Amino acid sequence: MITANGILFHHYRIETSKTGQAITSASADLLELPIFLIKSISVSKQAVKTYIPLDATKSIYLPSAMIGPVVKLLCEVEADKQSQLDDETYTLEQYQTGNITVNGLYSNDILVIVQFGFPTWNAILSEGSQWWVDTVDYTSKPGTKRRGKLFYEIELTIYRRDL
Amino acid sequence: MGVEFVVCNLRTEQSPTGIILNYAQRTNQSPYPLLGITRLTDSGVSNKVQVPYKESGGAYKTVWVPMGQQGWTVDIQCSLMLTDDSMGASGDSNPIYSWLMVDSGMLLEVKSNQFTRGNNGQMGHLPTHPAISKLPPNSYWYVDKILINSREGYMNVADMQLTLVRFWG
């Protein structure tokens, strides 16, 4: 069981290799990420459309597709045990040099939601849904310590893959 | 100040003379009424033709000819709040869930632009309540953009930004 605002992702990556002239792509299973504790969620959808002018003030609007849903998550993730030993000296450098287990998360990776039980918001972030990683931002804020555990902030923009 | 919408389907038919007719048909789906509107602005971008020309002195300039408007647009900013009752609900009684299910490109009809919550806590159309004149009753609007943000640390409160474009049905 994870807490209500915790989200658990399974991490995949499309890896392309070339053997002779043949190019093959395969999905590499990079296992589960640590639990992300969500601080805020932003969901956006934008229409792709064409306008046909009618007169000086009116036009016909023809929606043809949708960009999104794009979800921005501001999350906290727990530092791994090794970095928790060195109290009070956590820096971004440590974060980026291997003390946090989400270091291997890059744009264009695929995340599949394994568990997210928060009512209402799980309508969009439903279990089993697949998402492309658009951006990953490791903020420069120092970590915060709660109940003896160190957490760092991470901002993630993902967009739906399996619609 | 509040507004109630109803979701419509766009029906297209061809008349015997070959004219294509579009009309909106109401569904049973009504997104949760918007009561916490904090800002309502209308905007529009002109559709234009740019005609480049060269002056005798050699300078390059452009004549800008407006031609129609890219939409008759209304931006609505409002807050959506969950109560204890609506927290676990997954239907239209949950304001955040209800608007998370609204997609861009969806057609909405204004059912009431005088929607409010009465002293008894009941919501409904109140003819004596000030009307939102920019959203006249029975006017049709396409959802162009919808952005729902939870407030940091409070996932039961969200701010929504909704951009609607007029559909002349």
mmCIF file of C-alpha atoms in Angstrom:
data_model
loop_
_atom_site.group_PDB
_atom_site.id
_atom_site.type_symbol
_atom_site.label_atom_id
_atom_site.label_comp_id
_atom_site.label_asym_id
_atom_site.label_seq_id
_atom_site.Cartn_x
_atom_site.Cartn_y
_atom_site.Cartn_z
ATOM 1 C CA MET A 1 0.000 0.000 0.000
ATOM 2 C CA ILE A 2 1.170 3.496 -0.764
ATOM 3 C CA THR A 3 -0.149 6.770 0.630
ATOM 4 C CA ALA A 4 -3.025 8.470 -1.176
ATOM 5 C CA ASN A 5 -0.881 11.058 -2.925
ATOM 6 C CA GLY A 6 1.821 8.527 -3.805
ATOM 7 C CA ILE A 7 2.141 7.324 -7.387
ATOM 8 C CA LEU A 8 4.077 4.298 -8.530
ATOM 9 C CA PHE A 9 5.355 4.130 -12.104
ATOM 10 C CA HIS A 10 6.833 1.247 -14.074
ATOM 11 C CA HIS A 11 9.614 2.557 -16.275
ATOM 12 C CA TYR A 12 10.234 1.485 -19.887
ATOM 13 C CA ARG A 13 12.384 2.803 -22.707
ATOM 14 C CA ILE A 14 12.238 2.215 -26.438
ATOM 15 C CA GLU A 15 15.741 1.194 -27.453
ATOM 16 C CA THR A 16 16.753 1.132 -31.090
ATOM 17 C CA SER A 17 19.638 -0.936 -32.389
ATOM 18 C CA LYS A 18 21.144 -1.391 -35.831
ATOM 19 C CA THR A 19 22.418 -4.753 -37.055
ATOM 20 C CA GLY A 20 23.810 -4.400 -40.549
ATOM 21 C CA GLN A 21 21.102 -2.492 -42.406
ATOM 22 C CA ALA A 22 18.295 -3.656 -40.147
ATOM 23 C CA ILE A 23 17.021 -1.268 -37.498
ATOM 24 C CA THR A 24 15.105 -2.843 -34.660
ATOM 25 C CA SER A 25 13.298 -1.244 -31.741
ATOM 26 C CA ALA A 26 12.462 -2.961 -28.507
ATOM 27 C CA SER A 27 10.969 -1.881 -25.243
ATOM 28 C CA ALA A 28 13.464 -2.217 -22.390
ATOM 29 C CA ASP A 29 11.987 -2.903 -18.949
ATOM 30 C CA LEU A 30 13.715 -0.599 -16.446
ATOM 31 C CA LEU A 31 11.613 -1.745 -13.487
ATOM 32 C CA GLU A 32 9.660 0.370 -11.037
ATOM 33 C CA LEU A 33 10.652 3.877 -9.992
ATOM 34 C CA PRO A 34 10.574 4.899 -6.343
ATOM 35 C CA ILE A 35 7.225 6.227 -5.142
ATOM 36 C CA PHE A 36 6.613 9.843 -6.158
ATOM 37 C CA LEU A 37 4.635 11.873 -3.625
ATOM 38 C CA ILE A 38 2.518 14.346 -5.563
ATOM 39 C CA LYS A 39 2.365 17.942 -4.327
ATOM 40 C CA SER A 40 0.342 19.309 -7.231
ATOM 41 C CA ILE A 41 -1.154 18.147 -10.513
ATOM 42 C CA SER A 42 -1.874 20.175 -13.621
ATOM 43 C CA VAL A 43 -3.911 18.698 -16.485
ATOM 44 C CA SER A 44 -4.224 20.472 -19.824
ATOM 45 C CA LYS A 45 -5.944 19.747 -23.126
ATOM 46 C CA GLN A 46 -5.800 21.954 -26.207
ATOM 47 C CA ALA A 47 -7.763 21.641 -29.413
ATOM 48 C CA VAL A 48 -6.130 21.480 -32.820
ATOM 49 C CA LYS A 49 -8.427 23.532 -35.026
ATOM 50 C CA THR A 50 -9.047 25.371 -38.245
ATOM 51 C CA TYR A 51 -10.859 28.694 -38.579
ATOM 52 C CA ILE A 52 -12.888 29.611 -41.615
ATOM 53 C CA PRO A 53 -13.696 33.342 -41.585
ATOM 54 C CA LEU A 54 -17.366 34.200 -42.046
ATOM 55 C CA ASP A 55 -17.231 37.976 -41.823
ATOM 56 C CA ALA A 56 -15.225 40.617 -39.973
ATOM 57 C CA THR A 57 -16.128 39.296 -36.536
ATOM 58 C CA LYS A 58 -17.236 35.722 -36.945
ATOM 59 C CA SER A 59 -15.550 32.540 -38.048
ATOM 60 C CA ILE A 60 -16.371 28.872 -38.144
ATOM 61 C CA TYR A 61 -14.227 26.854 -35.807
ATOM 62 C CA LEU A 62 -13.502 23.265 -36.744
ATOM 63 C CA PRO A 63 -11.751 21.196 -34.082
ATOM 64 C CA SER A 64 -9.921 18.258 -35.607
ATOM 65 C CA ALA A 65 -7.781 16.802 -32.827
ATOM 66 C CA MET A 66 -6.613 17.273 -29.263
ATOM 67 C CA ILE A 67 -3.170 17.916 -27.841
ATOM 68 C CA GLY A 68 -3.066 16.153 -24.542
ATOM 69 C CA PRO A 69 -3.951 15.342 -21.945
ATOM 70 C CA VAL A 70 -0.618 16.707 -20.774
ATOM 71 C CA VAL A 71 -0.020 16.298 -17.057
ATOM 72 C CA LYS A 72 2.508 18.228 -14.998
ATOM 73 C CA LEU A 73 3.365 16.701 -11.672
ATOM 74 C CA LEU A 74 5.245 18.440 -8.912
ATOM 75 C CA CYS A 75 6.441 15.567 -6.759
ATOM 76 C CA GLU A 76 8.777 14.670 -3.987
ATOM 77 C CA VAL A 77 10.850 11.544 -4.079
ATOM 78 C CA GLU A 78 12.794 9.976 -1.271
ATOM 79 C CA ALA A 79 16.564 9.942 -1.457
ATOM 80 C CA ASP A 80 18.134 6.521 -1.400
ATOM 81 C CA LYS A 81 19.565 5.144 1.835
ATOM 82 C CA GLN A 82 23.177 5.853 0.983
ATOM 83 C CA SER A 83 22.614 9.597 0.656
ATOM 84 C CA GLN A 84 20.529 9.682 3.826
ATOM 85 C CA LEU A 85 23.557 8.734 5.918
ATOM 86 C CA ASP A 86 25.225 12.079 5.351
ATOM 87 C CA ASP A 87 22.833 14.350 7.221
ATOM 88 C CA GLU A 88 22.323 18.071 6.461
ATOM 89 C CA THR A 89 24.739 18.194 3.529
ATOM 90 C CA TYR A 90 22.506 17.253 0.636
ATOM 91 C CA THR A 91 23.052 19.257 -2.502
ATOM 92 C CA LEU A 92 21.791 19.162 -6.058
ATOM 93 C CA GLU A 93 25.160 17.756 -7.081
ATOM 94 C CA GLN A 94 24.630 14.734 -4.902
ATOM 95 C CA TYR A 95 21.172 14.380 -6.304
ATOM 96 C CA GLN A 96 22.488 14.334 -9.838
ATOM 97 C CA THR A 97 25.459 12.113 -9.240
ATOM 98 C CA GLY A 98 23.776 8.955 -8.259
ATOM 99 C CA ASN A 99 22.372 9.229 -4.779
ATOM 100 C CA ILE A 100 18.806 9.228 -6.006
ATOM 101 C CA THR A 101 17.406 6.283 -7.815
ATOM 102 C CA VAL A 102 15.373 8.286 -10.358
ATOM 103 C CA ASN A 103 18.507 9.501 -12.105
ATOM 104 C CA GLY A 104 17.898 7.179 -15.013
ATOM 105 C CA LEU A 105 14.641 8.890 -16.015
ATOM 106 C CA TYR A 106 14.857 10.751 -19.319
ATOM 107 C CA SER A 107 12.580 12.439 -21.826
ATOM 108 C CA ASN A 108 10.862 10.023 -24.240
ATOM 109 C CA ASP A 109 10.870 7.231 -21.673
ATOM 110 C CA ILE A 110 7.571 5.472 -21.091
ATOM 111 C CA LEU A 111 5.866 5.358 -17.711
ATOM 112 C CA VAL A 112 3.024 3.002 -16.906
ATOM 113 C CA ILE A 113 1.014 3.759 -13.778
ATOM 114 C CA VAL A 114 1.104 0.773 -11.429
ATOM 115 C CA GLN A 115 -0.647 2.339 -8.464
ATOM 116 C CA PHE A 116 -2.327 5.673 -7.821
ATOM 117 C CA GLY A 117 -5.369 5.688 -5.648
ATOM 118 C CA PHE A 118 -6.071 9.364 -5.107
ATOM 119 C CA PRO A 119 -9.787 9.919 -5.721
ATOM 120 C CA THR A 120 -10.773 12.231 -8.575
ATOM 121 C CA TRP A 121 -7.292 12.703 -10.075
ATOM 122 C CA ASN A 122 -6.981 8.974 -10.799
ATOM 123 C CA ALA A 123 -9.630 9.537 -13.472
ATOM 124 C CA ILE A 124 -6.808 10.960 -15.613
ATOM 125 C CA LEU A 125 -3.851 9.144 -14.041
ATOM 126 C CA SER A 126 -5.559 5.782 -14.138
ATOM 127 C CA GLU A 127 -3.774 2.577 -13.254
ATOM 128 C CA GLY A 128 -2.394 0.866 -16.338
ATOM 129 C CA SER A 129 -2.346 4.046 -18.461
ATOM 130 C CA GLN A 130 0.814 4.749 -20.434
ATOM 131 C CA TRP A 131 2.575 8.108 -20.602
ATOM 132 C CA TRP A 132 5.513 9.560 -22.507
ATOM 133 C CA VAL A 133 7.962 11.597 -20.460
ATOM 134 C CA ASP A 134 8.231 15.036 -22.002
ATOM 135 C CA THR A 135 10.373 16.879 -19.435
ATOM 136 C CA VAL A 136 12.025 15.965 -16.148
ATOM 137 C CA ASP A 137 13.241 18.831 -13.966
ATOM 138 C CA TYR A 138 15.309 18.201 -10.889
ATOM 139 C CA THR A 139 14.841 21.425 -8.990
ATOM 140 C CA SER A 140 17.807 23.060 -7.296
ATOM 141 C CA LYS A 141 15.992 23.263 -3.972
ATOM 142 C CA PRO A 142 17.682 21.455 -1.093
ATOM 143 C CA GLY A 143 15.908 18.386 0.142
ATOM 144 C CA THR A 144 13.389 18.431 2.976
ATOM 145 C CA LYS A 145 13.559 16.009 5.820
ATOM 146 C CA ARG A 146 10.399 14.475 7.252
ATOM 147 C CA ARG A 147 10.188 11.675 9.788
ATOM 148 C CA GLY A 148 13.898 10.990 9.378
ATOM 149 C CA LYS A 149 13.667 10.662 5.592
ATOM 150 C CA LEU A 150 15.063 13.032 2.997
ATOM 151 C CA PHE A 151 12.933 14.066 0.033
ATOM 152 C CA TYR A 152 13.828 15.966 -3.119
ATOM 153 C CA GLU A 153 11.493 17.793 -5.439
ATOM 154 C CA ILE A 154 11.073 16.741 -9.047
ATOM 155 C CA GLU A 155 8.852 18.184 -11.769
ATOM 156 C CA LEU A 156 7.612 15.861 -14.449
ATOM 157 C CA THR A 157 5.644 16.603 -17.618
ATOM 158 C CA ILE A 158 4.057 13.543 -19.197
ATOM 159 C CA TYR A 159 1.625 13.090 -22.050
ATOM 160 C CA ARG A 160 -0.732 10.261 -22.762
ATOM 161 C CA ARG A 161 0.530 7.482 -25.021
ATOM 162 C CA ASP A 162 -2.202 4.866 -25.247
ATOM 163 C CA LEU A 163 -5.321 6.801 -26.216
ATOM 164 C CA MET B 1 -22.023 34.586 -10.606
ATOM 165 C CA GLY B 2 -22.327 31.177 -12.188
ATOM 166 C CA VAL B 3 -23.036 29.344 -15.387
ATOM 167 C CA GLU B 4 -24.408 25.916 -16.203
ATOM 168 C CA PHE B 5 -23.529 24.112 -19.422
ATOM 169 C CA VAL B 6 -24.916 21.075 -21.146
ATOM 170 C CA VAL B 7 -22.804 18.924 -23.497
ATOM 171 C CA CYS B 8 -24.043 18.757 -27.103
ATOM 172 C CA ASN B 9 -23.334 16.498 -30.038
ATOM 173 C CA LEU B 10 -22.814 18.131 -33.401
ATOM 174 C CA ARG B 11 -25.099 16.628 -36.027
ATOM 175 C CA THR B 12 -24.345 17.142 -39.691
ATOM 176 C CA GLU B 13 -26.955 16.553 -42.354
ATOM 177 C CA GLN B 14 -27.221 17.322 -46.003
ATOM 178 C CA SER B 15 -30.366 19.031 -47.263
ATOM 179 C CA PRO B 16 -32.017 17.862 -50.519
ATOM 180 C CA THR B 17 -30.470 20.875 -52.228
ATOM 181 C CA GLY B 18 -26.997 19.761 -51.160
ATOM 182 C CA ILE B 19 -26.478 22.320 -48.395
ATOM 183 C CA ILE B 20 -24.685 20.870 -45.377
ATOM 184 C CA LEU B 21 -26.513 21.691 -42.164
ATOM 185 C CA ASN B 22 -24.857 21.580 -38.774
ATOM 186 C CA TYR B 23 -26.867 21.661 -35.625
ATOM 187 C CA ALA B 24 -26.224 20.897 -32.002
ATOM 188 C CA GLN B 25 -28.182 18.292 -30.116
ATOM 189 C CA ARG B 26 -28.255 18.253 -26.327
ATOM 190 C CA THR B 27 -27.060 15.199 -24.425
ATOM 191 C CA ASN B 28 -27.893 14.253 -20.842
ATOM 192 C CA GLN B 29 -24.404 15.218 -19.712
ATOM 193 C CA SER B 30 -24.006 18.468 -17.737
ATOM 194 C CA PRO B 31 -20.593 19.293 -16.357
ATOM 195 C CA TYR B 32 -20.655 20.570 -12.789
ATOM 196 C CA PRO B 33 -21.933 24.178 -12.840
ATOM 197 C CA LEU B 34 -19.240 26.825 -12.583
ATOM 198 C CA LEU B 35 -19.898 28.885 -9.493
ATOM 199 C CA GLY B 36 -16.493 30.102 -8.375
ATOM 200 C CA ILE B 37 -15.769 32.243 -11.442
ATOM 201 C CA THR B 38 -13.070 34.746 -10.564
ATOM 202 C CA ARG B 39 -12.433 36.213 -14.002
ATOM 203 C CA LEU B 40 -14.145 36.190 -17.356
ATOM 204 C CA THR B 41 -12.518 37.897 -20.308
ATOM 205 C CA ASP B 42 -13.197 37.849 -24.006
ATOM 206 C CA SER B 43 -10.473 37.884 -26.558
ATOM 207 C CA GLY B 44 -9.870 37.181 -30.207
ATOM 208 C CA VAL B 45 -7.095 37.098 -32.740
ATOM 209 C CA SER B 46 -7.777 38.494 -36.173
ATOM 210 C CA ASN B 47 -7.308 36.282 -39.161
ATOM 211 C CA LYS B 48 -5.157 38.282 -41.529
ATOM 212 C CA VAL B 49 -3.489 38.356 -44.867
ATOM 213 C CA GLN B 50 -0.061 39.875 -44.986
ATOM 214 C CA VAL B 51 0.924 41.509 -48.284
ATOM 215 C CA PRO B 52 4.620 42.342 -48.511
ATOM 216 C CA TYR B 53 5.815 45.269 -50.613
ATOM 217 C CA LYS B 54 8.995 47.238 -51.177
ATOM 218 C CA GLU B 55 9.097 51.021 -50.838
ATOM 219 C CA SER B 56 10.823 53.127 -53.419
ATOM 220 C CA GLY B 57 13.557 53.838 -50.857
ATOM 221 C CA GLY B 58 14.251 50.125 -50.601
ATOM 222 C CA ALA B 59 12.631 49.416 -47.235
ATOM 223 C CA TYR B 60 10.595 46.200 -46.973
ATOM 224 C CA LYS B 61 7.176 46.632 -45.445
ATOM 225 C CA THR B 62 3.983 44.631 -45.069
ATOM 226 C CA VAL B 63 0.363 45.599 -45.520
ATOM 227 C CA TRP B 64 -1.787 43.793 -43.005
ATOM 228 C CA VAL B 65 -5.358 43.070 -44.062
ATOM 229 C CA PRO B 66 -7.681 41.678 -41.397
ATOM 230 C CA MET B 67 -10.066 39.022 -42.635
ATOM 231 C CA GLY B 68 -12.387 37.485 -40.081
ATOM 232 C CA GLN B 69 -11.505 36.577 -36.559
ATOM 233 C CA GLN B 70 -9.918 33.456 -35.128
ATOM 234 C CA GLY B 71 -12.788 32.651 -32.908
ATOM 235 C CA TRP B 72 -15.039 34.597 -30.612
ATOM 236 C CA THR B 73 -13.288 33.609 -27.474
ATOM 237 C CA VAL B 74 -14.101 33.751 -23.782
ATOM 238 C CA ASP B 75 -11.558 32.849 -21.094
ATOM 239 C CA ILE B 76 -13.000 31.718 -17.785
ATOM 240 C CA GLN B 77 -10.948 31.401 -14.629
ATOM 241 C CA CYS B 78 -12.610 29.685 -11.723
ATOM 242 C CA SER B 79 -11.980 27.481 -8.748
ATOM 243 C CA LEU B 80 -13.296 23.961 -8.255
ATOM 244 C CA MET B 81 -13.632 22.649 -4.759
ATOM 245 C CA LEU B 82 -14.400 19.185 -3.459
ATOM 246 C CA THR B 83 -16.610 18.765 -0.451
ATOM 247 C CA ASP B 84 -16.437 15.742 1.843
ATOM 248 C CA ASP B 85 -19.434 14.290 -0.026
ATOM 249 C CA SER B 86 -17.968 14.696 -3.487
ATOM 250 C CA MET B 87 -14.419 13.549 -2.628
ATOM 251 C CA GLY B 88 -14.924 9.912 -3.552
ATOM 252 C CA ALA B 89 -17.627 10.482 -6.147
ATOM 253 C CA SER B 90 -16.712 9.840 -9.742
ATOM 254 C CA GLY B 91 -19.714 11.422 -11.429
ATOM 255 C CA ASP B 92 -20.805 14.939 -12.215
ATOM 256 C CA SER B 93 -21.387 15.641 -8.517
ATOM 257 C CA ASN B 94 -17.614 15.919 -8.187
ATOM 258 C CA PRO B 95 -16.603 19.252 -9.761
ATOM 259 C CA ILE B 96 -12.953 18.379 -10.454
ATOM 260 C CA TYR B 97 -13.756 14.926 -11.846
ATOM 261 C CA SER B 98 -16.563 16.364 -13.944
ATOM 262 C CA TRP B 99 -14.302 18.932 -15.631
ATOM 263 C CA LEU B 100 -11.369 16.487 -15.951
ATOM 264 C CA MET B 101 -13.675 14.481 -18.224
ATOM 265 C CA VAL B 102 -14.307 17.473 -20.506
ATOM 266 C CA ASP B 103 -12.099 17.318 -23.586
ATOM 267 C CA SER B 104 -11.061 20.055 -25.961
ATOM 268 C CA GLY B 105 -13.244 20.070 -29.048
ATOM 269 C CA MET B 106 -16.357 19.300 -26.983
ATOM 270 C CA LEU B 107 -19.425 21.400 -27.733
ATOM 271 C CA LEU B 108 -21.203 23.055 -24.809
ATOM 272 C CA GLU B 109 -24.500 24.915 -24.702
ATOM 273 C CA VAL B 110 -25.203 27.549 -22.064
ATOM 274 C CA LYS B 111 -28.187 26.272 -20.107
ATOM 275 C CA SER B 112 -28.203 29.074 -17.554
ATOM 276 C CA ASN B 113 -26.067 32.180 -17.141
ATOM 277 C CA GLN B 114 -27.829 33.077 -13.874
ATOM 278 C CA PHE B 115 -26.775 30.042 -11.918
ATOM 279 C CA THR B 116 -26.152 30.414 -8.218
ATOM 280 C CA ARG B 117 -26.193 28.712 -4.856
ATOM 281 C CA GLY B 118 -29.106 29.799 -2.719
ATOM 282 C CA ASN B 119 -29.195 30.445 1.009
ATOM 283 C CA ASN B 120 -30.369 26.882 1.565
ATOM 284 C CA GLY B 121 -27.255 25.553 -0.198
ATOM 285 C CA GLN B 122 -29.223 24.370 -3.224
ATOM 286 C CA MET B 123 -27.879 25.287 -6.650
ATOM 287 C CA GLY B 124 -30.105 26.412 -9.451
ATOM 288 C CA HIS B 125 -31.138 29.011 -12.012
ATOM 289 C CA LEU B 126 -32.251 32.221 -10.325
ATOM 290 C CA PRO B 127 -33.839 34.764 -12.707
ATOM 291 C CA THR B 128 -33.216 37.631 -10.279
ATOM 292 C CA HIS B 129 -29.490 36.861 -10.130
ATOM 293 C CA PRO B 130 -27.173 39.005 -12.341
ATOM 294 C CA ALA B 131 -26.610 37.324 -15.703
ATOM 295 C CA ILE B 132 -23.260 36.692 -17.342
ATOM 296 C CA SER B 133 -23.945 38.623 -20.533
ATOM 297 C CA LYS B 134 -20.918 37.245 -22.389
ATOM 298 C CA LEU B 135 -22.401 33.760 -22.218
ATOM 299 C CA PRO B 136 -26.008 34.179 -23.391
ATOM 300 C CA PRO B 137 -28.450 31.308 -22.781
ATOM 301 C CA ASN B 138 -28.659 28.728 -25.595
ATOM 302 C CA SER B 139 -25.408 29.937 -27.160
ATOM 303 C CA TYR B 140 -22.972 27.212 -28.252
ATOM 304 C CA TRP B 141 -19.285 27.102 -27.390
ATOM 305 C CA TYR B 142 -16.442 24.780 -28.302
ATOM 306 C CA VAL B 143 -13.892 23.926 -25.637
ATOM 307 C CA ASP B 144 -10.608 25.164 -27.045
ATOM 308 C CA LYS B 145 -8.343 24.784 -24.039
ATOM 309 C CA ILE B 146 -8.841 23.432 -20.565
ATOM 310 C CA LEU B 147 -6.239 23.623 -17.824
ATOM 311 C CA ILE B 148 -6.912 22.287 -14.336
ATOM 312 C CA ASN B 149 -4.320 22.847 -11.618
ATOM 313 C CA SER B 150 -4.497 21.456 -8.133
ATOM 314 C CA ARG B 151 -3.266 23.880 -5.511
ATOM 315 C CA GLU B 152 0.069 22.844 -4.053
ATOM 316 C CA GLY B 153 -0.526 20.653 -1.051
ATOM 317 C CA TYR B 154 -4.338 20.657 -1.517
ATOM 318 C CA MET B 155 -5.555 18.106 -4.008
ATOM 319 C CA ASN B 156 -9.195 18.780 -3.138
ATOM 320 C CA VAL B 157 -9.051 22.329 -4.530
ATOM 321 C CA ALA B 158 -8.267 23.152 -8.140
ATOM 322 C CA ASP B 159 -8.086 26.238 -10.312
ATOM 323 C CA MET B 160 -9.412 25.935 -13.813
ATOM 324 C CA GLN B 161 -8.754 27.985 -16.903
ATOM 325 C CA LEU B 162 -11.246 27.327 -19.663
ATOM 326 C CA THR B 163 -11.065 28.844 -23.127
ATOM 327 C CA LEU B 164 -14.284 28.653 -25.108
ATOM 328 C CA VAL B 165 -14.803 29.570 -28.763
ATOM 329 C CA ARG B 166 -18.239 30.497 -30.075
ATOM 330 C CA PHE B 167 -19.958 28.066 -32.404
ATOM 331 C CA TRP B 168 -22.461 29.706 -34.699
ATOM 332 C CA GLY B 169 -24.888 26.834 -34.994
#
